[in-house]
């Protein structure tokens, strides 16, 4: 607990009438805003107003005038559709969110969008929520971040990091699997400073929860290792207060407070019905509700001055709290200057100046190495210098090669109070390897939360095909512009024996289409090192796509300087004049282009090899660079990637040939699968020859392709259609 | 329970020595196959052999010579990496899976791929498993199918449908959120004939489960409403037998049997370690294991004849069981001819001949209607005629419009034994509306399982942006070639006020890239009716993408006959000669093309409007049809879709203009969001004029675009790059 327990603005005694006025202020403000927008969700703010009020005025540590104060408590509105609850609280407690913004709820250009959006920089919005369950997982990531930072920076008598993570979660959140995964891990990790308030209103969008959600939630969370506590009357501020105190006192387990609320509380006709969930109450019912709550029925956006003034004490309280913390930081800076410097660096999102020192490099004569193995070596080198790289895999460390050596496991400390037989060992909450378990989706939401917390540079890892399980979290990472590295290995049908369920096909296309996400599929170990360098330097998410199989080290002597950072580059120029044909590949297929180039040279064809590890980075380059790499004058182009062809017409044009795979893979040794489905240098050579009208020679090159069913080559001229 | 309880081949008494021999036969055969393949997972088959043996020889109802017998028990190996366990059982019990196929485990063209693959038609493989948690959800879908078919077809003294669904699930399965979602729903629905064996070996790929999975699984499942029962010694066949009997006796709740096993059982050095999980044991350890199990150490693939002969009694047992069922079916046919005819039809996957009768149709002069509302009307009309359409939404019925009117809710029957206070009401397990809850991923796995069971034509529904949550299940639906209809509404930034978290961008691109999936985004109510017609007639999955907002009814008088079934068609031909420009759109954007065409006509431009609701269906057409719709001679093309531009170069070519949106959406009324981001007829008109070199006129048309940041227009010439 913090040194200055936040006892509420009025100390331990509370003015019930004032409390009720404040709570109703939240209700009416939210209801009015939804009504004015003629769109939104009034029911949750009205039902959950009391618990939110108690939390925000008596417990939550925050400074409205410095929303990013590092040691603030984090508050996540996981049930993001109740956004007006959060906006009401932000406005009332004095954040820079004026009433005019509330009046522009859900309107173009406002900072009060339908669901809270981190990327809009609405002050006090920690994460974008709305897709249910995500905020639940984000909160677990924040609590991990807090625990790790506390373990790393705090010293006896110097508590730099000491805050809670709270979330308001709904029935919908708790039905989502991502929340289940994160809950199980949070229980295992004994994240005692994680406190969730469950807005248990028994109503969902479509009806009553007894239609589909009759499980015993408390018992389930106890099974996960959580402390649970019911609050039978969600308007009983004393009981909410007591429950929160008990949760804070429970330092060895996360807490779930099951608060029985009434959706649309105060609405005479719509309370406790799903009609209050996702639509305005209507003018008439708004008036009736105001009357029932003793509010002036003619005004809209009426805020009782005494309520506002009570809420606004948060400003002084926050300033006081932050000043006390600042004094602690100053003292820390004197006592531990090196640690304080590191603190400034990690909290500022900066890297050590020497972060790239000691990175491994490979020579063309070195033996082939998979990009997953190379990636592991690079990651470990970076983690030596960048102290806040933390992450892990979904139970695949031996395969993804993402273990951080000698950095310990993030596990519950052996001395977790009240817990016997802890498994933590010496590292406890200071270890840097997270064992996420077979919980890909939870992992995605958790690393997002770690990044959103600040101070951490998190990564996740699993097989590329299982990016599917993480898709909702990856999208939100991109939307929130979080600095996260999503590592995926086993990146194509070359996975081999595991077969179609484990062989990605459509994944690159789908992920490249996500705005704001940088996808990099490096072609060899050195490109992998560059990719990691880019990933840690970008402020937005990067997704690395790495091979299972060994790949030759490419000869970069032609164009060493540009490389991955520019998205695409000329890896090997045509010998003896301007290129007649471009061979464009990514990842493991670049080497096929190099081999094809060699063969084409023998046949007198001038081919240029372009390595295209990142479409997004290439798109960021100026026209002249892009024209230099892919000259408009050369329309004979062969592109090759062991993935869906969708999108490759962008580079192949109408005259080129796209070599891809538009069907599922197969189970057999990886090399064989690649050959059978036509991912060979001979295929590239033949395709180039065909583009040059040398059909007979092409037929001689291109033998032994024996794919199942359809051809792997997609014709790209629009009128010729697509395979 | 079936009329002829399957008491095992030797009745109630068992020969322990023979049992052990049989169990070790499974172990050694699995181990040998993995070793020969030099790839695979020996640990699970060796650890779970005893429970699998007891289940398959004493309980499971199946006929190896008719793997598709409708009333067979379903067995799902959710932990698909243990595929050799299943292949061993299939071979040993006499399915058409010869030893040669076992010897070709994980090799090209074998029917024994790395993970079980339904689409390979390996007899006895019910579903493709491997991506963990999916099989768990599939089993729930199968149990729902069984319960519904039993409710619909069984009559007093005529039990046509009476089988169990068993699954073998692993630690990894139970960590996955999709399994948690499905488990919660299964508990709610009181699926008493669902029996899962949990292979609790305390080891995962990367280590011991105490690294990350320390929850109390039994308690969690009890919280869901499951019956649980531990089997402390997973090699104790009597106890496994007793536990299975108890589970069968528990008819009001699904059962989870927690069977404590030892991964790699029998391997002196690797048992109980993660080294036994995902790699061959090695020749030396294989020999040591054989020695320890009393097996000849020099032979590979040695099968003790007495074990084989014991297993093969399944053939006679299965024939006997099926004959008894056939007699019941014959009697049923006499007593209930109409019901029997329906039975034949639904189990044969056929539609009633009049299934399309009474479908609604709309005229251009009708008022605009959203395709979600039209879709709901069409679905209801189809459901009137097609008795086995069953499905529902992830708590979004009022929004997705997918409620089946007067078809009742699928809920636990009021008379569920041992349960008081049931919520089922009169429909019980005969209702056709499934309330999936806010469990999109579980929904996807469940509808897949319903389709895999046979007899059901299932559908799911949620917002399009949440297709992300279902992605792993959609992929598997496509891989398994299941007849499922995935309905998604709220299909673009036109969602409006809910904002970026709820506005799909990249989803169409990602889903179109999935092999074997048919994606249809209809442009109006009539195209929606056609889309649904196609969906129910295809044998593979169809994904419908429907609008939230109202759309005008298009005038189809030009080309009424082809329409959606051909993927793309000429909706409105250029007046007065061959088209100079093609305007190509999908969904809500087609109407913008129609309006632009009208304006272009005023400006003397001959434009053709092509509606392109399904890329996949269009790709299925022959070249001449495709050339007719999109003539190669007309390269001035404007494509428009309120989604990521990725992939559209396929139709726009290098000279065309792609209007898409390559950034996230915004929160504001939907019409405003569309306009602000440039989805207007004026934009289409202007783009067409620009292609024709009429720049000044274009500038006059194209006013008022006021997007955030980047332009919505992507230049598509490869060398000019992409936005």
Coordinates of C-alpha atoms in Angstrom, one line a residue, chain A residues 206-705:
Chain A
X206 CA -29.5 -9.5 -25.6
X207 CA -31.2 -10.5 -22.4
X208 CA -30.7 -11.8 -18.9
X209 CA -27.5 -13.6 -18.1
X210 CA -29.5 -16.7 -17.0
X211 CA -30.0 -17.3 -20.7
X212 CA -26.4 -18.4 -21.0
X213 CA -24.2 -17.5 -18.1
X214 CA -25.2 -19.4 -15.0
X215 CA -21.8 -20.5 -13.8
X216 CA -20.6 -19.7 -10.3
X217 CA -18.1 -16.9 -11.1
X218 CA -16.8 -16.6 -7.6
X219 CA -16.0 -20.2 -7.4
X220 CA -14.3 -20.2 -10.7
X221 CA -12.1 -17.3 -9.7
X222 CA -11.3 -19.0 -6.4
X223 CA -10.2 -22.0 -8.5
X224 CA -7.8 -19.7 -10.3
X225 CA -6.3 -18.6 -6.9
X226 CA -8.2 -15.3 -6.6
X227 CA -9.6 -13.7 -3.5
X228 CA -13.3 -13.1 -4.1
X229 CA -15.8 -11.1 -2.1
X230 CA -19.4 -10.3 -2.8
X231 CA -21.1 -6.9 -2.5
X232 CA -24.8 -7.8 -2.5
X233 CA -25.9 -4.2 -2.8
X234 CA -24.0 -2.3 -5.4
X235 CA -25.3 1.0 -4.0
X236 CA -24.0 0.3 -0.5
X237 CA -21.0 2.6 -0.5
X238 CA -19.9 1.4 3.0
X239 CA -19.8 -2.2 1.8
X240 CA -18.0 -1.3 -1.4
X241 CA -15.5 0.6 0.7
X242 CA -15.0 -2.3 3.0
X243 CA -14.6 -4.7 0.1
X244 CA -11.9 -2.6 -1.5
X245 CA -10.1 -2.4 1.8
X246 CA -10.2 -6.1 2.1
X247 CA -8.9 -6.5 -1.4
X248 CA -6.0 -4.1 -0.7
X249 CA -5.2 -6.1 2.5
X250 CA -5.0 -9.3 0.4
X251 CA -1.5 -8.9 -0.9
X252 CA -0.9 -12.5 -2.1
X253 CA -3.8 -12.9 -4.4
X254 CA -5.7 -10.8 -7.0
X255 CA -9.1 -9.8 -6.0
X256 CA -12.5 -10.0 -7.7
X257 CA -15.3 -8.1 -6.0
X258 CA -18.6 -9.3 -7.2
X259 CA -20.8 -6.2 -7.0
X260 CA -24.5 -6.8 -7.6
X261 CA -25.7 -3.8 -9.5
X262 CA -28.8 -2.8 -11.4
X263 CA -28.3 -1.8 -15.0
X264 CA -29.9 1.6 -15.7
X265 CA -30.3 2.2 -12.0
X266 CA -32.9 5.0 -11.4
X267 CA -34.7 4.5 -14.7
X268 CA -38.3 3.7 -13.6
X269 CA -39.1 1.6 -16.7
X270 CA -35.8 0.4 -18.0
X271 CA -33.7 -0.5 -14.9
X272 CA -32.8 -4.2 -14.8
X273 CA -33.7 -4.7 -18.5
X274 CA -31.5 -5.1 -21.5
X275 CA -33.2 -2.0 -23.0
X276 CA -31.0 0.1 -20.8
X277 CA -27.9 -1.6 -22.2
X278 CA -27.1 -0.2 -25.6
X279 CA -29.5 2.6 -26.5
X280 CA -30.5 6.0 -25.1
X281 CA -33.3 5.8 -22.6
X282 CA -35.4 8.3 -24.6
X283 CA -36.4 11.8 -23.6
X284 CA -39.4 10.7 -21.6
X285 CA -37.6 8.1 -19.6
X286 CA -34.6 10.5 -19.1
X287 CA -37.1 12.9 -17.5
X288 CA -38.7 10.2 -15.4
X289 CA -35.3 9.1 -14.2
X290 CA -34.3 12.6 -13.3
X291 CA -37.5 13.0 -11.4
X292 CA -36.9 9.7 -9.6
X293 CA -33.4 10.8 -8.6
X294 CA -34.5 14.3 -7.5
X295 CA -32.9 16.0 -10.4
X296 CA -34.2 19.1 -12.2
X297 CA -36.1 17.6 -15.1
X298 CA -35.8 20.5 -17.5
X299 CA -32.0 21.0 -17.5
X300 CA -29.6 18.8 -19.4
X301 CA -26.0 18.5 -18.2
X302 CA -26.9 19.9 -14.9
X303 CA -24.0 19.4 -12.4
X304 CA -24.7 20.2 -8.8
X305 CA -22.0 22.5 -7.7
X306 CA -21.4 20.8 -4.3
X307 CA -20.9 17.5 -6.1
X308 CA -18.5 19.0 -8.6
X309 CA -16.6 20.6 -5.8
X310 CA -16.4 17.4 -3.9
X311 CA -15.1 15.5 -7.0
X312 CA -12.6 18.3 -7.7
X313 CA -10.8 17.7 -4.4
X314 CA -9.1 15.0 -6.5
X315 CA -7.0 17.8 -7.9
X316 CA -5.4 18.8 -4.6
X317 CA -5.3 15.2 -3.4
X318 CA -3.5 14.1 -6.5
X319 CA -1.1 16.9 -6.4
X320 CA -0.3 16.1 -2.7
X321 CA 0.2 12.4 -3.5
X322 CA 2.4 13.1 -6.5
X323 CA 4.5 15.6 -4.5
X324 CA 5.1 13.0 -1.8
X325 CA 6.1 10.6 -4.5
X326 CA 8.4 13.2 -6.1
X327 CA 10.2 13.6 -2.8
X328 CA 10.7 9.9 -2.7
X329 CA 12.1 10.0 -6.2
X330 CA 14.4 12.8 -5.4
X331 CA 15.7 10.9 -2.4
X332 CA 16.1 7.8 -4.5
X333 CA 18.0 9.8 -7.1
X334 CA 20.5 10.8 -4.4
X335 CA 20.8 7.3 -2.9
X336 CA 20.8 5.3 -6.1
X337 CA 21.9 7.5 -9.0
X338 CA 22.5 4.6 -11.4
X339 CA 19.2 3.0 -10.7
X340 CA 17.5 6.4 -11.1
X341 CA 19.1 6.9 -14.4
X342 CA 17.8 3.6 -15.6
X343 CA 14.4 4.5 -14.2
X344 CA 14.3 7.7 -16.2
X345 CA 15.4 5.8 -19.3
X346 CA 12.9 3.0 -19.1
X347 CA 10.0 5.2 -18.0
X348 CA 10.8 7.6 -20.8
X349 CA 10.6 4.7 -23.3
X350 CA 14.2 5.3 -24.3
X351 CA 16.9 2.8 -25.1
X352 CA 20.5 2.8 -23.7
X353 CA 22.8 4.4 -26.2
X354 CA 24.8 1.3 -26.6
X355 CA 21.8 -1.0 -27.0
X356 CA 23.0 -2.4 -30.3
X357 CA 26.5 -3.2 -29.1
X358 CA 27.4 -6.9 -29.1
X359 CA 24.7 -7.9 -31.5
X360 CA 25.6 -11.0 -33.4
X361 CA 26.4 -10.9 -37.1
X362 CA 26.7 -13.6 -39.6
X363 CA 28.8 -14.1 -42.7
X364 CA 27.7 -15.7 -45.9
X365 CA 30.2 -18.6 -45.3
X366 CA 28.6 -19.3 -41.9
X367 CA 26.4 -22.3 -41.7
X368 CA 22.7 -21.9 -42.3
X369 CA 20.7 -20.9 -39.3
X370 CA 16.9 -20.6 -38.8
X371 CA 15.7 -17.1 -38.2
X372 CA 14.1 -18.3 -35.0
X373 CA 17.5 -19.4 -33.7
X374 CA 19.1 -16.2 -34.9
X375 CA 16.3 -14.2 -33.4
X376 CA 16.8 -15.8 -30.1
X377 CA 20.5 -14.9 -30.1
X378 CA 19.7 -11.3 -31.1
X379 CA 17.0 -11.0 -28.5
X380 CA 19.4 -12.2 -25.8
X381 CA 22.0 -9.8 -26.9
X382 CA 19.5 -6.9 -26.8
X383 CA 18.2 -8.1 -23.4
X384 CA 21.7 -7.8 -22.0
X385 CA 21.7 -4.1 -22.7
X386 CA 18.0 -3.2 -22.6
X387 CA 17.0 -4.0 -19.0
X388 CA 13.3 -3.8 -19.5
X389 CA 12.8 -6.3 -22.3
X390 CA 10.5 -8.8 -20.7
X391 CA 8.4 -11.5 -22.2
X392 CA 8.0 -15.1 -23.1
X393 CA 6.1 -17.6 -25.1
X394 CA 2.8 -19.5 -25.0
X395 CA 4.5 -22.6 -23.8
X396 CA 6.9 -22.8 -26.7
X397 CA 10.2 -21.5 -25.5
X398 CA 12.1 -24.6 -26.8
X399 CA 10.6 -24.0 -30.2
X400 CA 10.5 -20.2 -30.4
X401 CA 13.9 -19.7 -28.9
X402 CA 12.8 -16.8 -26.9
X403 CA 14.1 -17.7 -23.5
X404 CA 16.2 -14.9 -21.9
X405 CA 19.2 -16.6 -20.5
X406 CA 20.1 -16.0 -17.0
X407 CA 17.3 -13.5 -16.6
X408 CA 15.2 -15.6 -14.3
X409 CA 11.6 -16.5 -14.4
X410 CA 8.8 -14.1 -13.4
X411 CA 7.1 -16.2 -10.8
X412 CA 5.3 -15.5 -7.5
X413 CA 7.9 -14.7 -4.8
X414 CA 8.5 -17.5 -2.3
X415 CA 7.5 -15.2 0.5
X416 CA 4.0 -14.4 -0.9
X417 CA 2.1 -13.8 2.3
X418 CA -0.3 -16.5 3.2
X419 CA 0.8 -18.8 0.5
X420 CA 2.6 -22.0 1.2
X421 CA 4.6 -24.1 -1.2
X422 CA 5.3 -21.3 -3.6
X423 CA 7.1 -22.2 -6.8
X424 CA 8.8 -18.9 -7.4
X425 CA 12.4 -19.5 -6.4
X426 CA 14.9 -16.8 -6.1
X427 CA 13.7 -14.5 -8.9
X428 CA 10.1 -14.0 -7.9
X429 CA 8.6 -10.9 -9.5
X430 CA 12.0 -9.7 -10.7
X431 CA 12.5 -12.4 -13.3
X432 CA 12.2 -11.4 -17.0
X433 CA 10.9 -14.7 -18.5
X434 CA 7.1 -14.9 -18.5
X435 CA 5.7 -18.4 -18.9
X436 CA 2.3 -17.5 -20.4
X437 CA 1.1 -21.1 -20.7
X438 CA -0.9 -22.2 -23.7
X439 CA -2.8 -18.9 -23.5
X440 CA -2.0 -17.0 -26.7
X441 CA -4.9 -14.6 -26.5
X442 CA -4.2 -13.8 -22.9
X443 CA -0.6 -13.3 -23.8
X444 CA -1.5 -10.8 -26.4
X445 CA -3.7 -8.8 -24.1
X446 CA -1.1 -9.0 -21.3
X447 CA 1.8 -7.7 -23.3
X448 CA -0.4 -4.9 -24.5
X449 CA -1.1 -4.0 -20.9
X450 CA 2.6 -4.2 -20.0
X451 CA 3.4 -1.7 -22.8
X452 CA 0.4 0.5 -21.9
X453 CA 1.6 0.6 -18.3
X454 CA 5.0 2.1 -19.4
X455 CA 8.5 1.2 -18.4
X456 CA 8.5 -2.2 -20.1
X457 CA 9.4 -3.3 -23.6
X458 CA 7.4 -6.5 -23.8
X459 CA 7.4 -9.3 -26.3
X460 CA 5.3 -12.4 -26.9
X461 CA 6.1 -15.5 -28.9
X462 CA 4.3 -18.5 -30.4
X463 CA 3.9 -20.3 -33.7
X464 CA 2.8 -18.0 -36.6
X465 CA -0.3 -20.0 -37.2
X466 CA -1.5 -19.2 -33.7
X467 CA -1.3 -15.5 -34.5
X468 CA -5.0 -16.3 -35.1
X469 CA -5.6 -16.7 -31.4
X470 CA -4.0 -13.4 -30.7
X471 CA -5.6 -11.4 -33.6
X472 CA -7.9 -9.3 -31.4
X473 CA -5.0 -8.3 -29.2
X474 CA -2.6 -7.6 -32.1
X475 CA -5.3 -5.3 -33.6
X476 CA -5.6 -3.4 -30.4
X477 CA -1.9 -3.1 -30.0
X478 CA -1.8 -1.4 -33.4
X479 CA -4.8 0.7 -32.6
X480 CA -3.3 1.8 -29.3
X481 CA 0.1 2.4 -30.9
X482 CA 1.9 0.3 -28.3
X483 CA 5.5 -0.6 -28.3
X484 CA 5.2 -4.3 -28.3
X485 CA 7.1 -7.0 -30.3
X486 CA 5.0 -9.9 -31.3
X487 CA 7.4 -12.8 -32.3
X488 CA 6.1 -15.6 -34.4
X489 CA 8.1 -18.6 -35.5
X490 CA 7.4 -21.6 -37.8
X491 CA 6.3 -19.2 -40.4
X492 CA 5.1 -21.2 -43.4
X493 CA 4.3 -24.6 -44.9
X494 CA 8.0 -25.4 -44.3
X495 CA 6.8 -26.3 -40.8
X496 CA 6.4 -29.6 -42.4
X497 CA 5.3 -32.6 -40.4
X498 CA 2.9 -30.9 -38.1
X499 CA 0.7 -30.4 -41.1
X500 CA -2.0 -28.0 -42.3
X501 CA -3.3 -27.1 -38.8
X502 CA 0.1 -25.7 -38.1
X503 CA 1.0 -24.2 -41.4
X504 CA 0.2 -20.5 -41.9
X505 CA -1.2 -19.5 -45.3
X506 CA -3.4 -16.5 -45.0
X507 CA -1.7 -14.9 -42.0
X508 CA 0.7 -12.6 -43.7
X509 CA -2.0 -11.0 -45.8
X510 CA -4.4 -10.6 -42.9
X511 CA -1.7 -9.0 -40.6
X512 CA -0.3 -6.7 -43.3
X513 CA -3.8 -5.3 -43.7
X514 CA -3.8 -4.1 -40.1
X515 CA -3.2 -0.4 -40.0
X516 CA -0.3 0.7 -37.8
X517 CA 1.3 -2.7 -37.5
X518 CA 4.8 -3.3 -38.9
X519 CA 5.2 -6.8 -40.2
X520 CA 8.8 -8.0 -40.9
X521 CA 9.6 -11.4 -42.3
X522 CA 13.4 -11.5 -42.5
X523 CA 15.3 -13.6 -45.1
X524 CA 18.2 -14.7 -43.0
X525 CA 20.0 -14.2 -39.6
X526 CA 21.3 -10.8 -40.4
X527 CA 18.0 -9.5 -41.6
X528 CA 16.6 -10.9 -38.3
X529 CA 19.1 -8.8 -36.3
X530 CA 18.0 -5.7 -38.2
X531 CA 14.4 -6.6 -37.7
X532 CA 14.8 -6.8 -34.0
X533 CA 16.8 -3.5 -34.0
X534 CA 13.9 -1.8 -35.8
X535 CA 11.3 -3.4 -33.5
X536 CA 12.9 -2.1 -30.3
X537 CA 13.3 1.4 -31.8
X538 CA 9.8 1.9 -33.1
X539 CA 7.1 3.3 -30.9
X540 CA 4.4 1.2 -32.4
X541 CA 4.0 -2.6 -32.6
X542 CA 6.2 -4.8 -34.7
X543 CA 5.4 -8.3 -35.7
X544 CA 8.4 -10.6 -36.5
X545 CA 7.8 -13.7 -38.7
X546 CA 10.6 -16.2 -38.3
X547 CA 11.4 -19.5 -39.9
X548 CA 11.6 -22.9 -38.3
X549 CA 14.1 -24.2 -40.9
X550 CA 17.7 -23.2 -41.4
X551 CA 18.3 -20.5 -44.0
X552 CA 21.5 -19.7 -45.7
X553 CA 23.2 -16.4 -44.8
X554 CA 22.7 -14.1 -47.7
X555 CA 25.6 -12.2 -49.3
X556 CA 24.7 -8.6 -48.6
X557 CA 27.8 -7.2 -50.2
X558 CA 25.8 -5.5 -53.0
X559 CA 23.7 -3.3 -50.7
X560 CA 24.6 -3.6 -47.2
X561 CA 23.6 -0.2 -46.0
X562 CA 19.8 0.0 -46.5
X563 CA 18.4 -3.4 -45.7
X564 CA 15.5 -4.1 -43.6
X565 CA 15.0 -0.6 -42.3
X566 CA 13.8 0.5 -45.8
X567 CA 11.4 -2.4 -46.1
X568 CA 12.9 -3.6 -49.4
X569 CA 16.2 -3.4 -51.0
X570 CA 18.3 -4.7 -53.9
X571 CA 19.9 -7.7 -52.4
X572 CA 21.7 -8.8 -55.6
X573 CA 21.9 -6.7 -58.8
X574 CA 21.7 -8.1 -62.3
X575 CA 25.1 -8.6 -63.7
X576 CA 26.0 -6.9 -67.0
X577 CA 23.4 -4.2 -67.4
X578 CA 19.9 -3.1 -66.4
X579 CA 17.7 -5.9 -65.1
X580 CA 15.3 -7.5 -67.5
X581 CA 13.4 -9.2 -64.7
X582 CA 12.9 -8.6 -61.0
X583 CA 12.8 -11.5 -58.5
X584 CA 11.1 -10.4 -55.4
X585 CA 10.8 -12.5 -52.2
X586 CA 10.5 -12.4 -48.5
X587 CA 11.8 -14.7 -45.8
X588 CA 12.9 -18.2 -46.7
X589 CA 12.0 -17.6 -50.4
X590 CA 14.6 -14.9 -50.9
X591 CA 17.3 -17.6 -51.1
X592 CA 15.3 -19.2 -53.9
X593 CA 15.5 -15.9 -55.8
X594 CA 19.2 -15.8 -55.3
X595 CA 19.6 -19.3 -56.7
X596 CA 17.3 -18.5 -59.6
X597 CA 19.3 -15.4 -60.3
X598 CA 22.4 -17.5 -60.6
X599 CA 20.8 -19.9 -62.9
X600 CA 19.3 -17.2 -65.0
X601 CA 22.7 -15.6 -65.4
X602 CA 23.9 -18.9 -66.9
X603 CA 21.0 -18.6 -69.3
X604 CA 21.9 -15.1 -70.2
X605 CA 19.1 -13.4 -68.3
X606 CA 19.8 -10.3 -66.2
X607 CA 17.7 -10.6 -63.0
X608 CA 17.7 -8.4 -60.0
X609 CA 16.9 -9.9 -56.6
X610 CA 14.9 -7.8 -54.2
X611 CA 14.4 -8.8 -50.6
X612 CA 11.1 -7.3 -49.3
X613 CA 11.0 -8.1 -45.6
X614 CA 8.4 -5.4 -44.7
X615 CA 5.7 -4.0 -46.9
X616 CA 5.0 -1.3 -44.3
X617 CA 8.5 -0.1 -44.0
X618 CA 8.8 0.0 -47.8
X619 CA 5.6 2.0 -48.0
X620 CA 7.2 4.6 -45.7
X621 CA 10.0 5.2 -48.2
X622 CA 9.8 8.0 -50.7
X623 CA 8.9 7.5 -54.3
X624 CA 12.4 7.8 -55.5
X625 CA 13.7 5.0 -53.3
X626 CA 10.8 2.8 -54.2
X627 CA 11.3 3.5 -57.9
X628 CA 15.0 2.7 -57.5
X629 CA 14.3 -0.7 -56.0
X630 CA 11.3 -1.6 -58.2
X631 CA 11.6 0.4 -61.4
X632 CA 8.4 1.0 -63.2
X633 CA 10.3 0.3 -66.4
X634 CA 10.8 -3.3 -65.4
X635 CA 7.3 -4.9 -65.4
X636 CA 8.6 -8.5 -65.8
X637 CA 8.5 -9.5 -62.2
X638 CA 8.3 -12.7 -60.3
X639 CA 7.2 -12.6 -56.7
X640 CA 7.5 -15.5 -54.4
X641 CA 6.3 -16.1 -50.8
X642 CA 5.2 -19.3 -49.2
X643 CA 1.8 -17.8 -48.3
X644 CA -1.5 -16.6 -49.8
X645 CA -1.0 -14.7 -53.0
X646 CA -3.5 -12.1 -52.0
X647 CA -2.0 -8.6 -52.2
X648 CA 1.1 -9.5 -54.2
X649 CA -0.3 -8.0 -57.3
X650 CA 0.8 -4.7 -55.7
X651 CA 4.4 -5.6 -56.5
X652 CA 4.0 -8.0 -59.4
X653 CA 1.8 -5.7 -61.4
X654 CA -0.4 -7.0 -64.2
X655 CA 2.5 -8.5 -66.2
X656 CA 4.2 -10.3 -63.4
X657 CA 3.8 -13.7 -61.9
X658 CA 2.9 -14.3 -58.3
X659 CA 4.1 -17.5 -56.8
X660 CA 2.1 -18.2 -53.6
X661 CA 0.0 -20.9 -52.1
X662 CA -3.8 -20.5 -52.1
X663 CA -4.7 -23.8 -50.5
X664 CA -3.8 -25.5 -47.2
X665 CA -0.5 -27.2 -46.5
X666 CA 0.4 -30.8 -45.9
X667 CA 2.1 -33.0 -43.4
X668 CA 5.5 -34.2 -44.5
X669 CA 9.1 -33.1 -43.9
X670 CA 9.3 -29.4 -44.5
X671 CA 11.7 -29.5 -47.4
X672 CA 9.4 -31.9 -49.2
X673 CA 6.3 -29.8 -48.6
X674 CA 8.1 -26.8 -50.0
X675 CA 9.2 -28.7 -53.1
X676 CA 5.9 -30.4 -53.7
X677 CA 4.1 -27.1 -53.6
X678 CA 6.5 -25.5 -56.0
X679 CA 8.7 -23.4 -53.7
X680 CA 11.9 -24.0 -55.6
X681 CA 14.5 -22.0 -57.3
X682 CA 13.6 -23.9 -60.5
X683 CA 10.1 -22.6 -60.3
X684 CA 11.3 -19.0 -60.0
X685 CA 13.7 -19.5 -62.9
X686 CA 11.0 -21.0 -65.0
X687 CA 8.6 -18.2 -64.2
X688 CA 11.1 -15.6 -65.2
X689 CA 11.9 -17.4 -68.4
X690 CA 8.2 -17.6 -69.2
X691 CA 7.8 -13.8 -68.7
X692 CA 10.5 -13.4 -71.2
X693 CA 8.8 -15.6 -73.7
X694 CA 11.3 -18.4 -73.3
X695 CA 8.7 -21.1 -72.8
X696 CA 10.7 -24.1 -73.8
X697 CA 13.6 -23.4 -71.6
X698 CA 11.2 -22.7 -68.8
X699 CA 9.6 -26.1 -69.2
X700 CA 13.1 -27.7 -69.0
X701 CA 13.8 -25.9 -65.7
X702 CA 10.5 -26.4 -64.1
X703 CA 10.2 -30.1 -63.5
X704 CA 9.1 -32.2 -60.6
X705 CA 6.4 -29.9 -59.3

